Coordinates of C-alpha atoms in Angstrom, one line a residue:
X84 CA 82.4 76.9 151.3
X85 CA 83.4 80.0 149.4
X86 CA 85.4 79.4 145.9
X87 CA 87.6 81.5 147.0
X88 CA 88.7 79.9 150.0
X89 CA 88.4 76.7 148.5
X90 CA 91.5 77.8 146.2
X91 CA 93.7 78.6 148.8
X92 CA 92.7 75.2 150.5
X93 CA 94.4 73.9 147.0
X94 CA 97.2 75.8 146.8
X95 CA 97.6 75.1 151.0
X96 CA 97.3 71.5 150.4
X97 CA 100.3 71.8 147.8
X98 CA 102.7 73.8 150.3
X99 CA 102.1 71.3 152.9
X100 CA 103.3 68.9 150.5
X101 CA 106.5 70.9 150.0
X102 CA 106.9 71.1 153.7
X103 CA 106.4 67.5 154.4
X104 CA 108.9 66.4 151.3
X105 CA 110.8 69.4 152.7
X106 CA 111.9 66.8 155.9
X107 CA 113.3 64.1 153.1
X108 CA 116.2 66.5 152.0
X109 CA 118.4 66.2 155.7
X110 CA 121.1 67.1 153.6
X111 CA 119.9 70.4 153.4
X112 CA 119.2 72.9 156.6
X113 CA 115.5 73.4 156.6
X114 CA 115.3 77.6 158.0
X115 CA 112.0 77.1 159.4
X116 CA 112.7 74.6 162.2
X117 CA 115.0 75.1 164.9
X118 CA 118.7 73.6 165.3
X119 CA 117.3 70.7 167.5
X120 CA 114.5 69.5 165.2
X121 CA 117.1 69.8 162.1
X122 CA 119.1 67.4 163.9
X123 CA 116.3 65.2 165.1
X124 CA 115.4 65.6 161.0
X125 CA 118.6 63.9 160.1
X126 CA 118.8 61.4 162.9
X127 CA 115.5 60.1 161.6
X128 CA 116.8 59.8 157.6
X129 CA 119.6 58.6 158.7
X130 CA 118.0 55.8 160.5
X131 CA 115.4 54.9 157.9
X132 CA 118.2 54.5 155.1
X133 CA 120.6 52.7 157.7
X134 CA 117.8 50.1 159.1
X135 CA 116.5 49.4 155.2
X136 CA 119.9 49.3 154.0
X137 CA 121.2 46.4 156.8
X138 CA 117.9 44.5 156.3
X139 CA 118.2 44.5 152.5
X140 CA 122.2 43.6 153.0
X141 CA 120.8 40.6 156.1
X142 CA 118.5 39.3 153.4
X143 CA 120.5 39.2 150.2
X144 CA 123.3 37.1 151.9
X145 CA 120.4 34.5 153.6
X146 CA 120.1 33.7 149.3
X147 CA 122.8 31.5 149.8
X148 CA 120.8 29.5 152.0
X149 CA 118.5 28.1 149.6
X150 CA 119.2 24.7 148.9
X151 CA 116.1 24.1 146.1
X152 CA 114.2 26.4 143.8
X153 CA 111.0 26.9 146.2
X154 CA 113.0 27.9 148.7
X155 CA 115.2 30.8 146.4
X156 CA 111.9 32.0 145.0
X157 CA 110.6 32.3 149.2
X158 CA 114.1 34.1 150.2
X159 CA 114.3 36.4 146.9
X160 CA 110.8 38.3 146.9
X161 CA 111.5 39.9 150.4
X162 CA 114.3 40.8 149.2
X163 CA 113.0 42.7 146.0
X164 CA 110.4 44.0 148.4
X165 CA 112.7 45.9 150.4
X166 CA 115.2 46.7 148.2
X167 CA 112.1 48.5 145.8
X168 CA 111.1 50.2 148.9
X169 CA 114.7 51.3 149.4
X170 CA 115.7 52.4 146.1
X171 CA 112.5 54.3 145.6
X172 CA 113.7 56.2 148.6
X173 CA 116.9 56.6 147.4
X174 CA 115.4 58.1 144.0
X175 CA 113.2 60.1 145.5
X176 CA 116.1 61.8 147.1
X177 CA 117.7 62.5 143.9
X178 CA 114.9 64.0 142.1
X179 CA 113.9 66.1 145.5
X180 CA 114.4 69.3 143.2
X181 CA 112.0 68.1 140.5
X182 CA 109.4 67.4 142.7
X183 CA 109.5 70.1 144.1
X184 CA 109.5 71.8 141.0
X185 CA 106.2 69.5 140.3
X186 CA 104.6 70.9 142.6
X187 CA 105.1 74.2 141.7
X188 CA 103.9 73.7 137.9
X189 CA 100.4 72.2 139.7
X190 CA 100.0 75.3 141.4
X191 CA 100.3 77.0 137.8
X192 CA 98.0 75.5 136.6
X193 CA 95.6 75.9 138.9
X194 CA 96.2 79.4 138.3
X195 CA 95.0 79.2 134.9
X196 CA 92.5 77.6 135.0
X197 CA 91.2 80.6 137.2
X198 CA 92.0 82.8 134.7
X199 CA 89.5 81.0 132.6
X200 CA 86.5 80.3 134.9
X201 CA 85.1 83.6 134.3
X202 CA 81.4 83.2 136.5
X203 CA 80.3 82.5 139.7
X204 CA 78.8 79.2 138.6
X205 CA 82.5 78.4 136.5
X206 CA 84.5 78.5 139.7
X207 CA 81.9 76.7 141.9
X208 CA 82.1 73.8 139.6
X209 CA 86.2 74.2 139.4
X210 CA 86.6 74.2 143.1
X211 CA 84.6 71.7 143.6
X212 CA 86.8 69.2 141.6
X213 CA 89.7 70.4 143.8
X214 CA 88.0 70.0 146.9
X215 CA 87.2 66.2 145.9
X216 CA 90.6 65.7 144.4
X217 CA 92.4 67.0 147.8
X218 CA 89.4 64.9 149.8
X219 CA 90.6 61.6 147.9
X220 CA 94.2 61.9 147.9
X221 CA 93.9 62.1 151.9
X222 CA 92.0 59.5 152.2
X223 CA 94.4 57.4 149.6
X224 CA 97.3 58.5 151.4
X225 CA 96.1 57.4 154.9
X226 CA 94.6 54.4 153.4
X227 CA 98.1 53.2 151.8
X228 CA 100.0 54.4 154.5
X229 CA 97.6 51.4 156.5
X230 CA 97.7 48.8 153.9
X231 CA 101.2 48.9 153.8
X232 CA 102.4 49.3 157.6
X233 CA 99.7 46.7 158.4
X234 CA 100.3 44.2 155.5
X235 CA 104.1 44.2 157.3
X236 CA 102.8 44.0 161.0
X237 CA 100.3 41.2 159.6
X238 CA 103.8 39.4 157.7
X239 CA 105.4 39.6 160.9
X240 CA 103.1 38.2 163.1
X241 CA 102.5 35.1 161.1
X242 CA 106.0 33.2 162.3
X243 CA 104.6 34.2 165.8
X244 CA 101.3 32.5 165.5
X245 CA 102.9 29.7 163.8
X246 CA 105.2 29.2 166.6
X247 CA 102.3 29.9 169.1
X248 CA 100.6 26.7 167.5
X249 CA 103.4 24.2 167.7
X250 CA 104.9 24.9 171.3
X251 CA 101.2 25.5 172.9
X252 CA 98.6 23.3 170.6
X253 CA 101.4 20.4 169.5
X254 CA 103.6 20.7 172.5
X255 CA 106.5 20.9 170.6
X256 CA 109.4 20.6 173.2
X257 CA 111.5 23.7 173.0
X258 CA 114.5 22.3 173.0
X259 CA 114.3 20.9 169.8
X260 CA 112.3 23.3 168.0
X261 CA 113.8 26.6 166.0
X262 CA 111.7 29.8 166.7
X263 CA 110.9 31.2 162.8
X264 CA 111.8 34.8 161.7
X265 CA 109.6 37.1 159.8
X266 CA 112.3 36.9 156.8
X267 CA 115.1 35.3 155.9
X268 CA 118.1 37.2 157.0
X269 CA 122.1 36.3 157.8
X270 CA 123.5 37.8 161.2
X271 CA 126.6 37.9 162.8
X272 CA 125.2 36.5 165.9
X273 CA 123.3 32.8 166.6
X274 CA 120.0 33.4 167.7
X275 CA 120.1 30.8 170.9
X276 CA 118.3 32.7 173.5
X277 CA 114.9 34.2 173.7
X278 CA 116.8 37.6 173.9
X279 CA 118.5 37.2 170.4
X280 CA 115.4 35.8 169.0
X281 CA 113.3 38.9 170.1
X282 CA 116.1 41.4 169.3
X283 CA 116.0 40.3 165.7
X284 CA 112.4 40.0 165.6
X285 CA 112.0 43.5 166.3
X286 CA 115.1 44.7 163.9
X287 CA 113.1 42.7 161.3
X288 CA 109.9 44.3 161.9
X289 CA 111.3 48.2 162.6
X290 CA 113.6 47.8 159.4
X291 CA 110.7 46.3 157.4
X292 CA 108.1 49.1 158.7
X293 CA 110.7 51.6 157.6
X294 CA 111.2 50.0 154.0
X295 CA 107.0 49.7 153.4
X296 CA 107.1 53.9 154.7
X297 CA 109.8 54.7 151.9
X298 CA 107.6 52.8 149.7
X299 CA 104.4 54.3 150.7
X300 CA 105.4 57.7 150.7
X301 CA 106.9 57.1 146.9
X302 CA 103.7 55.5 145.9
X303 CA 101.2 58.3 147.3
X304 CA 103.8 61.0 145.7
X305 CA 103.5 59.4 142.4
X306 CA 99.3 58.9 142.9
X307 CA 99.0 62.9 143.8
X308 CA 100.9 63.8 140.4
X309 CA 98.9 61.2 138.0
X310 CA 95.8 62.0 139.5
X311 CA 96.4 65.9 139.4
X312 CA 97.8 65.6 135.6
X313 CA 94.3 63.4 134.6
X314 CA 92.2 66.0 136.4
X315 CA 93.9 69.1 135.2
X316 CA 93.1 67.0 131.3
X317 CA 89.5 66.5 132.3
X318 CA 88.8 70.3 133.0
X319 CA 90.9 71.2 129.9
X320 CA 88.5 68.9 127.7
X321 CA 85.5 70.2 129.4
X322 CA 86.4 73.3 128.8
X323 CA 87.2 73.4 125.2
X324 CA 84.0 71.2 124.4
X325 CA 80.6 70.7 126.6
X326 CA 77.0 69.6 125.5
X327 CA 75.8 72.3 127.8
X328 CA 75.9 76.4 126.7
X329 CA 78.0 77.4 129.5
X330 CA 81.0 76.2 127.7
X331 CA 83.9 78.9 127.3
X332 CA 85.2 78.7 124.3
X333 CA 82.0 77.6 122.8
X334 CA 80.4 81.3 124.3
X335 CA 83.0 83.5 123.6
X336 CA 82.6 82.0 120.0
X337 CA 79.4 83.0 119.2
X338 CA 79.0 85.6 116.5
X339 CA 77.5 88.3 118.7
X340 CA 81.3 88.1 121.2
X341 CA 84.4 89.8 119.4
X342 CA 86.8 87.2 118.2
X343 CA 89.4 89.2 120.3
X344 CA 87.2 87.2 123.3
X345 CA 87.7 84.1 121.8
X346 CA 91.5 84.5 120.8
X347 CA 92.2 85.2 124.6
X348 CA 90.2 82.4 126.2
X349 CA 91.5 80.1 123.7
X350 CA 95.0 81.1 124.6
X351 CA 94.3 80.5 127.9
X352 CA 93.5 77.1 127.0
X353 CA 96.5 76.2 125.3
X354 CA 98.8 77.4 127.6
X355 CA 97.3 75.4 130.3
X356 CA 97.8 72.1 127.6
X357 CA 101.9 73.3 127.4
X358 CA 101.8 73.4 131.0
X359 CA 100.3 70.1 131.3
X360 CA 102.8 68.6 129.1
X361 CA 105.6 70.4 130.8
X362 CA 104.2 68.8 134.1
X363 CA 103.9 65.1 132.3
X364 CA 107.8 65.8 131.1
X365 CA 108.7 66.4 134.5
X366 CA 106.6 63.8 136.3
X367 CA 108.6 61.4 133.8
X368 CA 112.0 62.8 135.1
X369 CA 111.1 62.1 138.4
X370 CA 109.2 58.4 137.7
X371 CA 111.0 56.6 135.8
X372 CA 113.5 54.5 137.6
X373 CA 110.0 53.7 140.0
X374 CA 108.1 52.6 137.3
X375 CA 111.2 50.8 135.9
X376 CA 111.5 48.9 139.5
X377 CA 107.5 48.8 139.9
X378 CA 107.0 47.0 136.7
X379 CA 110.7 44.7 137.2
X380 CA 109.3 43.9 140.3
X381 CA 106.1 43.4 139.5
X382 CA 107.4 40.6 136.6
X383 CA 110.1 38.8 138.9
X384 CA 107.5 38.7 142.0
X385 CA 104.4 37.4 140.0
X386 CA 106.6 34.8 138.5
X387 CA 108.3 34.0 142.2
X388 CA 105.3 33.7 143.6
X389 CA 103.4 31.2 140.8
X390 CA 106.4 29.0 141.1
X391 CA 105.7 29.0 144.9
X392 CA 102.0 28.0 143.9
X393 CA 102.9 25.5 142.1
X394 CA 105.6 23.9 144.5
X395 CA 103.3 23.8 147.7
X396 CA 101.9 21.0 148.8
X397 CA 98.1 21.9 149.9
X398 CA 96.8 20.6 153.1
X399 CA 95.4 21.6 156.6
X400 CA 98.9 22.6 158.4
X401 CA 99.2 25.5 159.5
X402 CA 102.4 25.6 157.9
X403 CA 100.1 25.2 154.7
X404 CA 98.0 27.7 155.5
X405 CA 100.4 30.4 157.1
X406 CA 102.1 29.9 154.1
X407 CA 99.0 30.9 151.8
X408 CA 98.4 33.8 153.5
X409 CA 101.2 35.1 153.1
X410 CA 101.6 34.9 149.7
X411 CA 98.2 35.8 149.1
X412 CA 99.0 39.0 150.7
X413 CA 101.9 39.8 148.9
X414 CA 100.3 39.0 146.0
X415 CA 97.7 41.2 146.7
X416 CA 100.1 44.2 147.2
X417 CA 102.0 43.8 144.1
X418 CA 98.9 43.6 141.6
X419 CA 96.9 46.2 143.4
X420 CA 100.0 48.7 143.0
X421 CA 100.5 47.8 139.4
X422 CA 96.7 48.3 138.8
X423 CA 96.8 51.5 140.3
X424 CA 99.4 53.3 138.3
X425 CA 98.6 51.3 135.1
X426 CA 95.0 52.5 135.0
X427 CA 95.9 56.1 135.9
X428 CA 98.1 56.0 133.0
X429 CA 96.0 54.8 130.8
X430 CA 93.5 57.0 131.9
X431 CA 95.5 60.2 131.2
X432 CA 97.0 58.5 127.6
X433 CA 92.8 58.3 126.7
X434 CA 92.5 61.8 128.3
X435 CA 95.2 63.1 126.6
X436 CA 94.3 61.9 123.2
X437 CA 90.8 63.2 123.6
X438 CA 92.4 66.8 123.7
X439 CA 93.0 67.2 119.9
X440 CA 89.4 66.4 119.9
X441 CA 88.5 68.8 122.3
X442 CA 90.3 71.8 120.6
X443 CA 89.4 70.6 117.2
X444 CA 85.6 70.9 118.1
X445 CA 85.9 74.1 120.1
X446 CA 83.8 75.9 117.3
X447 CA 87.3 78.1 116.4
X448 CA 85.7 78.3 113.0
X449 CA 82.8 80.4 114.5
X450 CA 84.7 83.5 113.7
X451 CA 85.1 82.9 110.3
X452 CA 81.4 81.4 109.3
X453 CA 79.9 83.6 111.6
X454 CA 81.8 87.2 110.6
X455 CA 79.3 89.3 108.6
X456 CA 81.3 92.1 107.6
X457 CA 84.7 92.3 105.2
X458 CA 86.5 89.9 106.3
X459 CA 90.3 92.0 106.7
X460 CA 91.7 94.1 108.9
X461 CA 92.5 93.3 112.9
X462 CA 89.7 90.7 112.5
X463 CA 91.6 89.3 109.7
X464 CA 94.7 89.2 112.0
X465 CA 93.0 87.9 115.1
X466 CA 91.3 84.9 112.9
X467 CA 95.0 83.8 111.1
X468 CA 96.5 84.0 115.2
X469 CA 93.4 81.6 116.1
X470 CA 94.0 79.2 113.3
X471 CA 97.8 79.0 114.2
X472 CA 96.6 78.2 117.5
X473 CA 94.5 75.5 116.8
X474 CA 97.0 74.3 114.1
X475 CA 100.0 73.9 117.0
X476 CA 97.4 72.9 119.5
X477 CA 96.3 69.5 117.5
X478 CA 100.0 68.4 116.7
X479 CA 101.0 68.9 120.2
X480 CA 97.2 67.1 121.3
X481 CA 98.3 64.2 119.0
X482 CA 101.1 62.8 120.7
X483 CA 100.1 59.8 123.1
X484 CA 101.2 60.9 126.9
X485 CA 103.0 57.3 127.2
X486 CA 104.9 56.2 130.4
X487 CA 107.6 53.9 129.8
X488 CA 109.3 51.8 132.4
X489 CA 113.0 51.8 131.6
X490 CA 113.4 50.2 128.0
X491 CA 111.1 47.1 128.1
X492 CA 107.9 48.4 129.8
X493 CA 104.5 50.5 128.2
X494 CA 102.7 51.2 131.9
X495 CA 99.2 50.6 131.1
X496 CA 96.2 48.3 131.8
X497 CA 97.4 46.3 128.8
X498 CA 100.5 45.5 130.8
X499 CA 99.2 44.9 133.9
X500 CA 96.7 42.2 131.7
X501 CA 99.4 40.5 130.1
X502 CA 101.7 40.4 133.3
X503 CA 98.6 38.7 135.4
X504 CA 98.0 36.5 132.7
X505 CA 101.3 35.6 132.6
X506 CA 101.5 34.3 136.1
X507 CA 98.4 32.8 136.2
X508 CA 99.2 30.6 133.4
X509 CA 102.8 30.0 134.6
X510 CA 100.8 28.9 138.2
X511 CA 98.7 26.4 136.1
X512 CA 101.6 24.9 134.1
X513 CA 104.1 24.5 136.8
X514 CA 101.3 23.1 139.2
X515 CA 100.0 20.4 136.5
X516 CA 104.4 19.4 135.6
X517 CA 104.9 19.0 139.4
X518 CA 101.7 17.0 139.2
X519 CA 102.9 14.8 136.9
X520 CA 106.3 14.2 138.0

């Protein structure tokens, strides 16, 4: 494929982004569909915030329910699940503005970097990084999107095959047995027909479906940005420093190139490190009440869900085992996402860091040691504008790209360590007390 098409592919992947976020703000009349599919546009919002909202509400008045600690810690984590999902929705609506003004900063840097990537051979390499970055964040979009709407269909199914097994394998008589919801929930109606039952089994699953999609579509958001800030910091090192001659800076430093050369290309450079930054500043506008609730979460559900462990009485039931599963998925779900986004930010914290490396090796004293003439005059001038450069480009390098999680959270793979560590220890110990006791 041809570099130059490849770039608009980019910059076409971005504006569909900002027409598919473009749906999320129903608030706002969106000029390039019709009056109809405005108002189909609302309906749909509408219904997504209404069917999470009543579900989260069902849910949070069931708590009362509980009559011992297992059962609080088995009504409270579908609760936190759907009220993240929810609020991250919520958020996302808020900050519509800023992501969409993310967006836009990724497509300016983009256009730097083509600024720089003078040769043939430059932009092959370039593009190709795009083309891989755009291939992977499809494929992690429709890959969460199906962990996610599956991991809900599979939750929800569970309480049917558990039912399926007591009234057709036990012969459990059906007048004394209680068909089981996928969650706990408090109605205004008694569920004592078949009719109720399924009505509220499919309420459960729509309005769960619809929570897990707000979630999702947060999540993947989130992914695109950290991934495209880490990758936009890989091509920045690797083009300040490289083992291999092709390098930019390192050619346009060489004593037989004008430092003028030099000046411009490392310019370039630093102005797509500010715009970086900008983009990190921005992206931590936008993120921070989700990786407040991600990591909150993340903390409340690991500990809900060892005390579970703990509490369970292991066996062959299918009760036992339905109940496994089911925590084994959520668990699952929780520390996956919490890998995800701590890794990526420790990735960019390392990449970041690396940076004042990068432009402190860049050979910017090439025009100095390698400058045969006088040294005064314009190439005086151009060498004090390079130092400056490199002088504001290592203090602003030096500062650690950190993402903080409300007041008490550091997102990084440290975290996410200490957190699993945490619950598997707080599994061991509560298993071996109720052992004892």
């Amino acid at each position: 494929m041809n570099w130059k098409n490849s770039s608009l592919d980019y910059e076409q992947f971005i504006d569909n982004i900002l027409n598919a976020i473009g749906h999320i703000k129903f608030w706002k009349r969106n000029s390039t569909l019709s009056r109809t599919k405005n108002l189909i546009n609302i309906f749909l919002n509408v219904t997504l915030l209404t069917l999470s909202s009543l579900l989260v509400i069902s849910e949070t008045i069931a708590i009362k329910n509980s009559y011992d600690l297992t059962s609080f810690a088995a009504n409270l984590n579908p609760v936190l699940f759907h009220s993240i999902g929810l609020f991250k929705w919520i958020f996302m609506i808020i900050k519509m503005n800023d992501i969409e003004d993310i967006l836009v900063r990724m497509k300016r840097c983009h256009r730097i970097c083509l600024i720089y990537n003078e040769t043939e051979e430059d932009f092959y390499q370039y593009t190709t990084k795009l083309m891989n970055y755009k291939d992977k964040m499809m494929k992690f979009t429709r890959i969460w999107f199906f962990i996610c709407l599956s991991g809900v269909v599979q939750w929800c199914l569970n309480p049917v095959v558990y039912d399926y097994y007591n009234i057709h394998v036990i012969k459990v008589a059906d007048e004394n047995y209680t068909r089981n919801l996928p969650y706990p929930g408090s109605y205004p109606w008694i569920i004592d027909s078949n009719y109720k039952y399924i009505l509220t089994f499919v309420f459960q699953l729509t309005s769960a479906l619809t929570t897990s999609i707000e979630m999702a579509t947060s999540d993947i958001l989130n992914v695109i940005f950290l991934v495209n800030i880490s990758l936009n910091l890989q091509l920045l090192n690797e083009s300040l420093v490289k083992e291999k001659d092709n390098l930019i800076i390192l050619r346009s430093a060489n004593h037989e190139l004008p430092a003028q050369k030099f000046k411009k290309e490392l310019r370039n450079c630093l102005l797509h490190h500010r715009e970086i930054l900008l983009l990190v500043n921005k992206f931590k506008i936008v993120s921070s009440y989700s990786v407040f609730l991600l990591c909150f979460d993340s903390t409340v559900a690991l500990c809900l869900i060892s005390l579970e462990v703990s509490m369970i009485e292991i066996n062959s039931s299918i009760e036992c085992i339905m109940k496994l599963m089911s925590m084994a998925e959520y668990w699952s779900g929780v520390t996956v996402e919490l890998f995800l986004f701590s890794f990526l930010a420790t990735r960019i914290e390392e990449l970041g860091l690396k940076t004042a490396d990068a432009i402190y090796a860049c050979n910017w004293e090439q025009p100095m040691v390698s400058y045969q003439a006088e040294f005064r005059g314009e190439h005086r001038r151009t060498t004090f504008h390079i130092n400056q450069m490199i002088k504001f480009g290592l203090m602003c390098a030096q500062k650690p790209i950190i993402f903080n999680g409300g007041l008490f959270y550091i997102l990084s793979v440290q975290t996410f360590k200490a957190l699993m560590g945490f619950s598997m220890s707080n599994a061991v110990v509560l298993r071996q007390l109720s052992g004892e006791s």
